[in-house]
Coordinates of C-alpha atoms in Angstrom, one line a residue:
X69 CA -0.6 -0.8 -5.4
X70 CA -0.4 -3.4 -8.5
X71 CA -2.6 -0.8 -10.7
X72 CA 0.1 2.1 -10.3
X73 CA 3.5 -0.3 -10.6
X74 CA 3.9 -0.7 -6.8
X75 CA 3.9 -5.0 -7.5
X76 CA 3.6 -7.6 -9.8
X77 CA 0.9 -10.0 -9.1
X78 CA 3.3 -13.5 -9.7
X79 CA 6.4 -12.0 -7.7
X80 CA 3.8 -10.5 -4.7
X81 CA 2.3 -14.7 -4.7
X82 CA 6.3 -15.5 -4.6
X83 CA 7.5 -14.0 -2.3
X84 CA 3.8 -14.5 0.1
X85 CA 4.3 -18.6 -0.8
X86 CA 7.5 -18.4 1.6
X87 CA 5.8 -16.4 4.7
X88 CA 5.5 -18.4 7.7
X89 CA 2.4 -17.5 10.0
X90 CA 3.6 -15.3 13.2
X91 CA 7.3 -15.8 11.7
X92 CA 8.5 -11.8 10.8
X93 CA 12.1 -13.2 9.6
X94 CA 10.6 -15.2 7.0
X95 CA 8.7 -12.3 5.8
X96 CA 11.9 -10.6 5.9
X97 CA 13.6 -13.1 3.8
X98 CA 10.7 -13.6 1.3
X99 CA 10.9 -9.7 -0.3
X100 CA 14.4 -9.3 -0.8
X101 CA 14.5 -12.3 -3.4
X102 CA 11.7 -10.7 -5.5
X103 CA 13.3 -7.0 -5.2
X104 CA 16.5 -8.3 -6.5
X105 CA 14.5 -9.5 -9.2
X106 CA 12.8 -6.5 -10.3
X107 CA 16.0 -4.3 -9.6
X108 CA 17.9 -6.6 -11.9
X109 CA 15.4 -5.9 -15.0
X110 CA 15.0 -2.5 -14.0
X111 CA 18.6 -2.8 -14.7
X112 CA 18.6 -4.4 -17.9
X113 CA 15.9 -2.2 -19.2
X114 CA 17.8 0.8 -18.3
X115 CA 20.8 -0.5 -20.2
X116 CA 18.7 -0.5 -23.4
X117 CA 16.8 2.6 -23.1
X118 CA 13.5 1.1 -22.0
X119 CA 12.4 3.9 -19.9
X120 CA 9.2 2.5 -19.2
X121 CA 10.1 -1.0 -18.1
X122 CA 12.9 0.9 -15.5
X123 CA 10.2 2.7 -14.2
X124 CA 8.4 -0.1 -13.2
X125 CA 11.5 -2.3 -12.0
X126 CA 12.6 -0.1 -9.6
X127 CA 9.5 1.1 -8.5
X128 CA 8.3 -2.5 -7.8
X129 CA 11.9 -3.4 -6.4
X130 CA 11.1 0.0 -3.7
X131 CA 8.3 -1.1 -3.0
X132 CA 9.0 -5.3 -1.7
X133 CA 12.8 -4.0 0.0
X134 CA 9.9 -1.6 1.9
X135 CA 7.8 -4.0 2.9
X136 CA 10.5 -6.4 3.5
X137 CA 11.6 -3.9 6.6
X138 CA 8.5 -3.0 7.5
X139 CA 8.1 -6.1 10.3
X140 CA 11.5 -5.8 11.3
X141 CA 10.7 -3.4 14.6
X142 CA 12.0 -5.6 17.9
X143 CA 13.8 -4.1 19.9
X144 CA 14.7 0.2 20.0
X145 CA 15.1 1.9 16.7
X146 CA 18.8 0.5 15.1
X147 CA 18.6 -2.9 16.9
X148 CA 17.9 -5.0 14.0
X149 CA 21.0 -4.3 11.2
X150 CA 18.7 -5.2 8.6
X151 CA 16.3 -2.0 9.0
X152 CA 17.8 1.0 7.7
X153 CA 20.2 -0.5 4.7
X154 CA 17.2 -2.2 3.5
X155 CA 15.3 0.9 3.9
X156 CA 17.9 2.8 2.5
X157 CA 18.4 0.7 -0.7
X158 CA 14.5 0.9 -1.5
X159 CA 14.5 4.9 -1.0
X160 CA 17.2 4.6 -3.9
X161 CA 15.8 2.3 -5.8
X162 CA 12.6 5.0 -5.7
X163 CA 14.9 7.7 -7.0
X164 CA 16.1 5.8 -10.1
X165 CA 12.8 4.9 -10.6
X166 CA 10.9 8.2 -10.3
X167 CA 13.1 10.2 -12.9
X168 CA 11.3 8.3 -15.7
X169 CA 8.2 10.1 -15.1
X170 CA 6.8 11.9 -17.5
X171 CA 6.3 14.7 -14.9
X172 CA 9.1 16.5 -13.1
X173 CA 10.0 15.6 -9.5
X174 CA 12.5 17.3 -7.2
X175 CA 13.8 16.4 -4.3
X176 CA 13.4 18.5 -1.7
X177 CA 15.1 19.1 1.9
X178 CA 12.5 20.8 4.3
X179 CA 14.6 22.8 7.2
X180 CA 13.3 21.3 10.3
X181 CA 14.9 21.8 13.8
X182 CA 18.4 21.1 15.6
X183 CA 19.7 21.5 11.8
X184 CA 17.6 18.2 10.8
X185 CA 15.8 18.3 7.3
X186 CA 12.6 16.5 5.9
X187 CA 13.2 14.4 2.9
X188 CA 10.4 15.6 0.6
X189 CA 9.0 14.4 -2.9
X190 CA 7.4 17.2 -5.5
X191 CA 5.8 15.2 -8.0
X192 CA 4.8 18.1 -10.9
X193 CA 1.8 17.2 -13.7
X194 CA 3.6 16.5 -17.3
X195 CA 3.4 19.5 -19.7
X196 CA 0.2 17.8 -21.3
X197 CA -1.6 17.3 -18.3
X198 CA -1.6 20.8 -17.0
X199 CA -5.2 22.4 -16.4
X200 CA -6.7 23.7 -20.0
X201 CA -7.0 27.4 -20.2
X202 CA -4.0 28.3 -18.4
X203 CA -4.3 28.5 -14.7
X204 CA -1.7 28.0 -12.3
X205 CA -1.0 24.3 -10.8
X206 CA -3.0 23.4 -7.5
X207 CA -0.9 21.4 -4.7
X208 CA -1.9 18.3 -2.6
X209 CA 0.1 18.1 0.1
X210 CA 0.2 14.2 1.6
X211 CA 1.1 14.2 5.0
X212 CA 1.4 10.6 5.5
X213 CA 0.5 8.1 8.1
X214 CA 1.7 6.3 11.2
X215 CA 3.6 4.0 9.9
X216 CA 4.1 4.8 6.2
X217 CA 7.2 6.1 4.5
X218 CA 6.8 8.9 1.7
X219 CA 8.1 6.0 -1.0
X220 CA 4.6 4.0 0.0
X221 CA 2.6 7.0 -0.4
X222 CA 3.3 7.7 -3.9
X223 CA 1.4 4.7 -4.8
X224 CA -1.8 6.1 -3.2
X225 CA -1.6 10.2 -4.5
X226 CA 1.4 11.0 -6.6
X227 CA 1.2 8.2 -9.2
X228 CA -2.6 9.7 -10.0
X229 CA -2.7 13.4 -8.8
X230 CA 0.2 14.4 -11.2
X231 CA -2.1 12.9 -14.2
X232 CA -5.5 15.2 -12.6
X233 CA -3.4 18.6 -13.2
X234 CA -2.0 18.6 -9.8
X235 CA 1.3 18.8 -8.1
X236 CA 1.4 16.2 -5.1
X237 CA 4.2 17.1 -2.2
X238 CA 4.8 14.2 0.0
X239 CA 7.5 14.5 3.1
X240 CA 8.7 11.7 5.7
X241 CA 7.8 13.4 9.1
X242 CA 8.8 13.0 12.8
X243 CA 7.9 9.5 13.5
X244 CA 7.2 8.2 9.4
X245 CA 9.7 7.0 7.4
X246 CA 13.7 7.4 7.1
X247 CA 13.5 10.3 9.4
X248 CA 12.2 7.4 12.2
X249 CA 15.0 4.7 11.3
X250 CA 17.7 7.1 10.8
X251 CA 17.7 10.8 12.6
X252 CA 15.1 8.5 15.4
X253 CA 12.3 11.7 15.8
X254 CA 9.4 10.4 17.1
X255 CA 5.9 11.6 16.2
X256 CA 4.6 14.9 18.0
X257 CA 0.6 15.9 18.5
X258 CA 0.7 19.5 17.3
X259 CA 1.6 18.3 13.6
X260 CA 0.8 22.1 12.6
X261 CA 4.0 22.9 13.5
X262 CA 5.2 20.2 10.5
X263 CA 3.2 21.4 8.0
X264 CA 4.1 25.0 9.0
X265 CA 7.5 23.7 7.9
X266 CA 6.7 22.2 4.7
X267 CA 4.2 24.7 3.4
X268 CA 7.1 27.2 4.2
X269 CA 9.8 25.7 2.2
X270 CA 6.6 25.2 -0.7
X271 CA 7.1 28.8 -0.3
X272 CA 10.4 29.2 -0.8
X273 CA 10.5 26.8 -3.6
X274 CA 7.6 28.4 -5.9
X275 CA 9.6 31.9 -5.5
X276 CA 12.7 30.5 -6.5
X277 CA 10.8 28.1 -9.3
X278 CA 8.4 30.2 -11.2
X279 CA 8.8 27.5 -14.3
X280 CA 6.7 25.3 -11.9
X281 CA 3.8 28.2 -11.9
X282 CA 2.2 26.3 -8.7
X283 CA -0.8 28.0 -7.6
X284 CA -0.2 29.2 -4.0
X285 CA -3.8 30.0 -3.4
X286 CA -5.1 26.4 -4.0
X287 CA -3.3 24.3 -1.8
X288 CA -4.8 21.0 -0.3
X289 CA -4.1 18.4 2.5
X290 CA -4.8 14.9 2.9
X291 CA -3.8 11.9 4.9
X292 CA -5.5 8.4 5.9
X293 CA -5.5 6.7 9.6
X294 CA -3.1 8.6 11.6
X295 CA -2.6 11.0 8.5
X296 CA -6.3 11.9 9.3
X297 CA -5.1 13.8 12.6
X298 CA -2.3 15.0 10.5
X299 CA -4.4 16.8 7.9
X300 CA -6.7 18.1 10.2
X301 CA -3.9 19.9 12.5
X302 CA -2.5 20.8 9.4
X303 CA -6.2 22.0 8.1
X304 CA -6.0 25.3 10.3
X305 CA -2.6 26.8 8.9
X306 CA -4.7 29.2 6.7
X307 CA -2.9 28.3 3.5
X308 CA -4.3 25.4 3.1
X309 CA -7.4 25.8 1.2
X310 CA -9.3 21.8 1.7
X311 CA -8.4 19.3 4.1
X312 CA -9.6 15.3 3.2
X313 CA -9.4 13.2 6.4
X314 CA -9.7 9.9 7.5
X315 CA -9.5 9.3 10.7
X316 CA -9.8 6.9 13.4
X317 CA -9.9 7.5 17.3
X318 CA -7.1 6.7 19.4
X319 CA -7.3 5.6 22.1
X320 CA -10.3 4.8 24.9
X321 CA -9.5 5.5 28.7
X322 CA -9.5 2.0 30.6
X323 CA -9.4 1.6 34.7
X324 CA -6.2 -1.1 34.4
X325 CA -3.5 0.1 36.1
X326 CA 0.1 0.7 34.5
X327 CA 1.3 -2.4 36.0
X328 CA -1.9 -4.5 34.8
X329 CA -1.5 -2.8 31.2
X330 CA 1.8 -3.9 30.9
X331 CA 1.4 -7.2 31.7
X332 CA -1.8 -8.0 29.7
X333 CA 0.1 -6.4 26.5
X334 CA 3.2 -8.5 27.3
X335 CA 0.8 -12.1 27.3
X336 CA -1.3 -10.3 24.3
X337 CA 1.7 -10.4 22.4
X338 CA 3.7 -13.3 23.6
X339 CA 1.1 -14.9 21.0
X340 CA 0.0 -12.8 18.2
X341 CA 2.7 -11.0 16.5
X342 CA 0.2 -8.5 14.6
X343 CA -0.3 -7.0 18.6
X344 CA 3.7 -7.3 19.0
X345 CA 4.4 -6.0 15.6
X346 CA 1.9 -2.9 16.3
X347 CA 2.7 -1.9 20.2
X348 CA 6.4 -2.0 18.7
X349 CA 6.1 0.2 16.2
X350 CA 4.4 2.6 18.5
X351 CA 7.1 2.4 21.1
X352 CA 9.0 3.5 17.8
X353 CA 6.9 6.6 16.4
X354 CA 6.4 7.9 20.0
X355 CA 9.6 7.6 21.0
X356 CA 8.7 5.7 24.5
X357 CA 10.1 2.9 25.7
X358 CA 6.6 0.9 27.8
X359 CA 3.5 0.2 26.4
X360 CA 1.8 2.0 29.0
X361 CA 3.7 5.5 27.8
X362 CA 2.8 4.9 24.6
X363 CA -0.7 5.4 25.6
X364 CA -0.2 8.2 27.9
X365 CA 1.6 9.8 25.2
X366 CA -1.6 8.8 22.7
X367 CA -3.7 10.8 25.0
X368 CA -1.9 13.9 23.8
X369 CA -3.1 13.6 20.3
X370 CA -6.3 15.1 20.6
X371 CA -8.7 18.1 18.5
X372 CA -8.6 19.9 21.6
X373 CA -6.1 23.1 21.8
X374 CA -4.1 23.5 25.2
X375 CA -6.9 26.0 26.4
X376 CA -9.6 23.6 26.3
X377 CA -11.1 25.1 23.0
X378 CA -12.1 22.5 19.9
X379 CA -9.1 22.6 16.9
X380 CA -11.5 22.7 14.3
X381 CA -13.1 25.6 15.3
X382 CA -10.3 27.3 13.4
X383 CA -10.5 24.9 10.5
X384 CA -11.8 27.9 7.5
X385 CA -11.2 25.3 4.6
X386 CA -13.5 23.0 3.1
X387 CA -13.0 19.4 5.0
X388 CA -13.9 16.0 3.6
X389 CA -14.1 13.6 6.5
X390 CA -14.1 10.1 5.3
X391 CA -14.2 6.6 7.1
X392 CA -14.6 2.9 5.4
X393 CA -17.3 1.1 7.1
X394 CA -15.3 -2.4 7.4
X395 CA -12.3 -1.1 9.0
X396 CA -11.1 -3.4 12.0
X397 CA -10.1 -1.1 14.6
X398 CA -13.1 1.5 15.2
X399 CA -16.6 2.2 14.2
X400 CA -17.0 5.1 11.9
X401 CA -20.4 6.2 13.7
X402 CA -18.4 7.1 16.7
X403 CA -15.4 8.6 15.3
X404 CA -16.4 10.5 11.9
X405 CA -19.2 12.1 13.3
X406 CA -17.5 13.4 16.3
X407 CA -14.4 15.3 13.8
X408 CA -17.5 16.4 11.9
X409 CA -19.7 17.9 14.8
X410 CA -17.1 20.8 15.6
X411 CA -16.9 21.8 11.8
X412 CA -20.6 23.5 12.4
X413 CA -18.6 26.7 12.0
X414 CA -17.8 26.0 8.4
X415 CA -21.1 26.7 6.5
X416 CA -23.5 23.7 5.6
X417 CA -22.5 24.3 2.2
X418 CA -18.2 23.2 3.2
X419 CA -19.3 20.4 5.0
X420 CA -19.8 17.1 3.7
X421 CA -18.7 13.7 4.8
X422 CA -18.1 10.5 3.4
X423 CA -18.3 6.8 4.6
X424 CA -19.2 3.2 3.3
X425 CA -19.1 -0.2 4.0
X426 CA -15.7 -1.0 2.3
X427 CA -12.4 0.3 1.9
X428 CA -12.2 3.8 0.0
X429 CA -10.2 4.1 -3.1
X430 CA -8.0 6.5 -2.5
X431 CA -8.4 7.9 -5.8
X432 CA -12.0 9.0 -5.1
X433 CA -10.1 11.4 -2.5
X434 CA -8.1 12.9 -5.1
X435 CA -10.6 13.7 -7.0
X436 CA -12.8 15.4 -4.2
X437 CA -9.8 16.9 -3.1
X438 CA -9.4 18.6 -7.0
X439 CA -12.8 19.7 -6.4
X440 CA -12.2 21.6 -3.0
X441 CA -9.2 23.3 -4.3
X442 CA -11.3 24.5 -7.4
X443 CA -14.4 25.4 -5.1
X444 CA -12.6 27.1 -2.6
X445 CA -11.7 29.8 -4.1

């Protein structure tokens, strides 16, 4: 995140210096100190006019009061004080920071259900950027992860994409974000229904925004880890015109028993917070209160439709499936290649994949995704 203002490298060693292994308060503690920091000369900068060095204050100071929260998940949603006023003072800290772009952004509220609204981010291309010869703006539409917030994302496709000719939309979702820690939806499987609701209000917003001239034809969708299953639900909404996902398999069927589970996640974690810290956050997302629910409710998210038929099946846009070799929780031979064997209905020509021994940069993915939206039309 350092390349696109998301950290410092001296305040990041700061505030790591102070961690305590397996200690989540001290990791608490330790972010705080340096976002006060960067909030105070984002505030001094914005005193003098320095739009530039406000930019980067606040974005920085977003960024550490986010991960300061981030570990903060024992207990049901609300439990720990510290979550949501932290979380709320880095989502403004983001807002006072993003208005010195040199692109336009608008806030956006995406109508949900039971009179509950999406906070949403539409990060615009500045004037010069636009695409040469005049045609409309291309979308990306991020639809996050499992456990990121919309604020996180920007550092991975709207502090680029704007600067490639495209608008970027990101949106906090059931389960992601300030819609978790403050209306408390958890995550549901048949994310189309989300992205139904957010390419809707896109809708809505390029009708009653023409100045924007977004190109409703060329619309894209992305995510990463559980945002892989996100964009490919998403991918069948006929709208959307390319889908890039990377995605990992959740979950294998064991023979344990509930009881057995339970207990062997309870000792698991009674010594390694990283197991703690992740079964928590699930309880979270999912809204479920056992670790054994969590993974009955897991077996829900799957590319099979209620009638027994394969999701993807009904994927018509081009998909880039993509999975870095070194990741730590499954092997890309036995999850890419299964997402990528019910795409045979695309044409050999729409289906390419991508995978490597290393992290991707998520860059690379913006620019494949710029070339979908182009080539799909």
């Amino acid at each position: 995140m350092t390349p696109f203002e998301g950290g410092e490298i001296a305040e990041i060693l700061d505030a790591a210096s102070k961690i305590k292994d397996q200690d989540p308060d001290s990791w608490y503690n330790s972010w705080p100190e340096v976002g006060t920091k960067a909030e105070q000369i984002a505030q001094e900068a914005e005193s003098t006019g320095d739009r530039v060095a406000a930019r980067r204050g606040y974005q920085r100071a977003s960024n550490y009061l986010r991960a300061a929260q981030f570990m903060l998940n024992e207990g049901p949603i609300g439990h720990d004080k510290h979550v949501l006023p932290t979380m709320e003072r880095a989502i403004d800290d983001f807002r006072r920071g993003v208005k010195y772009l040199d692109g336009d952004v608008h806030f956006l509220n995406i109508p949900y259900e039971n009179k509950i609204k999406l906070p949403s981010y539409l990060y615009l291309p500045p004037e010069c950027k636009c695409l040469p010869n005049g045609p409309k703006t291309p979308t990306l539409v991020n639809t996050g992860e499992g456990d990121s917030t919309q604020e996180e994302i920007y550092f991975i496709s709207a502090s680029v994409g704007p600067y490639l000719g495209y608008a970027v939309l990101t949106f906090d979702g059931p389960g992601q974000g300030i819609v978790l820690r403050c209306d408390k939806l958890p995550m549901r499987p048949d994310w189309e229904v989300v992205v139904g609701r957010v390419l809707d209000h896109l809708w809505d917003f390029a009708r009653a925004h023409p100045g924007a001239d977004l190109d409703l034809d060329h619309i894209a969708i992305t995510g990463a880890s559980m945002g892989g299953y996100y964009a490919l639900w998403g991918a069948v909404d006929p709208r959307i015109q390319a889908c890039i996902s990377w995605l990992w398999r959740l979950f294998s069927a064991g023979l344990l028993s509930e009881g057995v589970f339970d207990a062997l996640i309870r000792s698991i974690s009674g010594w390694t917070f990283q197991a703690r810290w992740e079964f928590n956050h699930m309880k979270w997302a999912m809204g479920r209160e056992s670790d054994v629910k969590v993974i009955r409710r897991m077996l829900d998210y799957t590319m099979k439709c209620k009638d027994g038929s394969e999701l993807l099946h009904s994927a018509k846009c081009p998909v880039l499936v993509t999975d870095p070799g070194s990741t730590f929780y499954f092997d890309p031979e036995t999850t890419t290649r299964k997402i990528l064997r019910p795409l045979c209905i695309c044409p050999m020509t729409k289906r390419r994949s991508g995978w490597q021994r290393t992290w991707c940069l998520e860059g690379c993915k913006l620019k494949s995704g710029r070339l979908g939206t182009r080539c799909s039309g």
